[in-house]
Amino acid sequence: GLGILFTVIPETIVIFGLVIAFILMFAF
């Protein structure tokens, strides 16, 4: 239900943020 939704979305945001951080680190 919504409980799963509220636990999955923050995890995807954190993972997405880590991926962007790694891309920026390797880009510069």
mmCIF file with all atom_site columns, C-alpha atoms in Angstrom:
data_model
loop_
_atom_site.group_PDB
_atom_site.id
_atom_site.type_symbol
_atom_site.label_atom_id
_atom_site.label_alt_id
_atom_site.label_comp_id
_atom_site.label_asym_id
_atom_site.label_entity_id
_atom_site.label_seq_id
_atom_site.pdbx_PDB_ins_code
_atom_site.Cartn_x
_atom_site.Cartn_y
_atom_site.Cartn_z
_atom_site.occupancy
_atom_site.B_iso_or_equiv
_atom_site.pdbx_formal_charge
_atom_site.auth_seq_id
_atom_site.auth_comp_id
_atom_site.auth_asym_id
_atom_site.auth_atom_id
_atom_site.pdbx_PDB_model_num
ATOM 1  C CA . GLY A 1 1  ? 0.000  0.000  0.000   1.00 0.00 ? 1  GLY A CA 1
ATOM 2  C CA . LEU A 1 2  ? 1.077  3.568  0.679   1.00 0.00 ? 2  LEU A CA 1
ATOM 3  C CA . GLY A 1 3  ? 3.481  2.392  3.378   1.00 0.00 ? 3  GLY A CA 1
ATOM 4  C CA . ILE A 1 4  ? 5.641  0.698  0.748   1.00 0.00 ? 4  ILE A CA 1
ATOM 5  C CA . LEU A 1 5  ? 5.393  3.797  -1.445  1.00 0.00 ? 5  LEU A CA 1
ATOM 6  C CA . PHE A 1 6  ? 6.674  6.081  1.326   1.00 0.00 ? 6  PHE A CA 1
ATOM 7  C CA . THR A 1 7  ? 9.630  3.769  2.018   1.00 0.00 ? 7  THR A CA 1
ATOM 8  C CA . VAL A 1 8  ? 10.606 3.185  -1.619  1.00 0.00 ? 8  VAL A CA 1
ATOM 9  C CA . ILE A 1 9  ? 10.520 6.817  -2.801  1.00 0.00 ? 9  ILE A CA 1
ATOM 10 C CA . PRO A 1 10 ? 13.085 8.197  -0.279  1.00 0.00 ? 10 PRO A CA 1
ATOM 11 C CA . GLU A 1 11 ? 15.428 5.287  -1.055  1.00 0.00 ? 11 GLU A CA 1
ATOM 12 C CA . THR A 1 12 ? 15.259 5.987  -4.795  1.00 0.00 ? 12 THR A CA 1
ATOM 13 C CA . ILE A 1 13 ? 15.911 9.691  -4.130  1.00 0.00 ? 13 ILE A CA 1
ATOM 14 C CA . VAL A 1 14 ? 18.975 8.842  -2.002  1.00 0.00 ? 14 VAL A CA 1
ATOM 15 C CA . ILE A 1 15 ? 20.298 6.375  -4.604  1.00 0.00 ? 15 ILE A CA 1
ATOM 16 C CA . PHE A 1 16 ? 19.641 8.913  -7.378  1.00 0.00 ? 16 PHE A CA 1
ATOM 17 C CA . GLY A 1 17 ? 21.510 11.557 -5.375  1.00 0.00 ? 17 GLY A CA 1
ATOM 18 C CA . LEU A 1 18 ? 24.491 9.239  -4.899  1.00 0.00 ? 18 LEU A CA 1
ATOM 19 C CA . VAL A 1 19 ? 24.577 8.465  -8.629  1.00 0.00 ? 19 VAL A CA 1
ATOM 20 C CA . ILE A 1 20 ? 24.507 12.182 -9.486  1.00 0.00 ? 20 ILE A CA 1
ATOM 21 C CA . ALA A 1 21 ? 27.272 12.835 -6.929  1.00 0.00 ? 21 ALA A CA 1
ATOM 22 C CA . PHE A 1 22 ? 29.451 10.121 -8.487  1.00 0.00 ? 22 PHE A CA 1
ATOM 23 C CA . ILE A 1 23 ? 28.807 11.465 -12.002 1.00 0.00 ? 23 ILE A CA 1
ATOM 24 C CA . LEU A 1 24 ? 29.744 14.986 -10.911 1.00 0.00 ? 24 LEU A CA 1
ATOM 25 C CA . MET A 1 25 ? 32.865 13.683 -9.146  1.00 0.00 ? 25 MET A CA 1
ATOM 26 C CA . PHE A 1 26 ? 34.053 11.781 -12.226 1.00 0.00 ? 26 PHE A CA 1
ATOM 27 C CA . ALA A 1 27 ? 33.025 14.563 -14.621 1.00 0.00 ? 27 ALA A CA 1
ATOM 28 C CA . PHE A 1 28 ? 35.184 17.208 -12.967 1.00 0.00 ? 28 PHE A CA 1
#
